[in-house]
Amino acid sequence: MLKNLLLPPAVYSRHQIITQLIGNATTVLDVAGSLGQLRVFLPTGTALFTTDVIGGDVIYDGKHLPFKSKSVDAVVSIDT
């Protein structure tokens, strides 16, 4: 995707590695991923939830994530 190629090389590499590590996860939580950059690396159909203290899909207090235990397949925090 063109959008991936416009990222700085270090950002691209980190996201590419994380995508490989989470494998076939169908639901992913990106803590402090308010920009949603991981979304362009994930396979179509993968649900990505972003959370941060300043934005994202869910805003949280920085201490307690507002998700039930085992409600996502993978949790990442790439550029925190």
Coordinates of C-alpha atoms in Angstrom, one line a residue:
M1 CA 0.0 0.0 0.0
L2 CA 1.2 3.5 -0.8
K3 CA 0.3 4.7 2.7
N4 CA 2.8 2.2 4.2
L5 CA 5.6 3.5 2.0
L6 CA 5.1 7.0 3.2
L7 CA 6.0 6.1 6.8
P8 CA 9.5 6.7 8.1
P9 CA 11.6 3.4 7.8
A10 CA 11.8 2.9 11.6
V11 CA 8.0 3.2 12.0
Y12 CA 7.4 0.9 9.0
S13 CA 9.7 -1.7 10.4
R14 CA 8.2 -1.7 13.9
H15 CA 4.7 -2.1 12.5
Q16 CA 5.7 -4.8 10.1
I17 CA 7.4 -6.8 12.9
I18 CA 4.4 -6.5 15.2
T19 CA 2.1 -7.6 12.4
Q20 CA 4.1 -10.8 12.0
L21 CA 4.2 -11.4 15.8
I22 CA 0.5 -11.2 16.3
G23 CA -0.1 -13.7 13.5
N24 CA -3.7 -14.6 12.9
A25 CA -5.3 -12.5 15.7
T26 CA -8.7 -11.3 14.6
T27 CA -9.1 -8.6 17.3
V28 CA -6.2 -6.4 18.3
L29 CA -5.9 -3.7 20.9
D30 CA -3.2 -1.0 20.3
V31 CA -2.5 0.8 23.5
A32 CA -1.5 4.4 22.9
G33 CA -2.1 3.8 19.2
S34 CA -4.4 6.8 18.7
L35 CA -3.0 7.4 15.2
G36 CA -4.2 3.9 14.0
Q37 CA -1.1 3.3 11.9
L38 CA -1.2 -0.4 12.6
R39 CA -4.5 -0.6 10.7
V40 CA -2.8 -0.4 7.3
F41 CA -0.6 -3.4 8.1
L42 CA -3.3 -5.8 9.3
P43 CA -5.2 -8.2 7.1
T44 CA -8.7 -7.2 5.9
G45 CA -11.2 -8.2 8.5
T46 CA -9.0 -7.8 11.5
A47 CA -10.7 -5.6 14.1
L48 CA -8.3 -3.0 15.6
F49 CA -9.2 -1.0 18.6
T50 CA -7.0 2.0 19.5
T51 CA -6.9 3.5 23.0
D52 CA -5.0 6.4 24.4
V53 CA -5.3 9.2 27.0
I54 CA -5.7 11.8 24.2
G55 CA -7.7 10.0 21.5
G56 CA -8.3 6.8 19.6
D57 CA -11.4 4.6 19.5
V58 CA -11.4 4.6 23.3
I59 CA -10.0 7.2 25.6
Y60 CA -8.8 5.9 29.0
D61 CA -7.2 7.3 32.1
G62 CA -3.8 5.9 31.5
K63 CA -4.1 3.5 34.4
H64 CA -6.9 1.1 33.7
L65 CA -7.9 -0.2 30.3
P66 CA -11.6 -0.3 29.9
F67 CA -11.8 -3.8 28.3
K68 CA -12.9 -7.1 29.8
S69 CA -10.3 -9.8 30.3
K70 CA -9.7 -11.9 27.1
S71 CA -11.9 -9.7 25.0
V72 CA -9.1 -9.3 22.3
D73 CA -6.7 -11.7 20.8
A74 CA -3.6 -9.5 20.9
V75 CA -2.5 -6.4 22.8
V76 CA 0.3 -4.2 21.4
S77 CA 1.9 -0.9 22.3
I78 CA 4.3 0.1 19.6
D79 CA 5.3 3.7 19.9
T80 CA 4.5 4.5 23.5

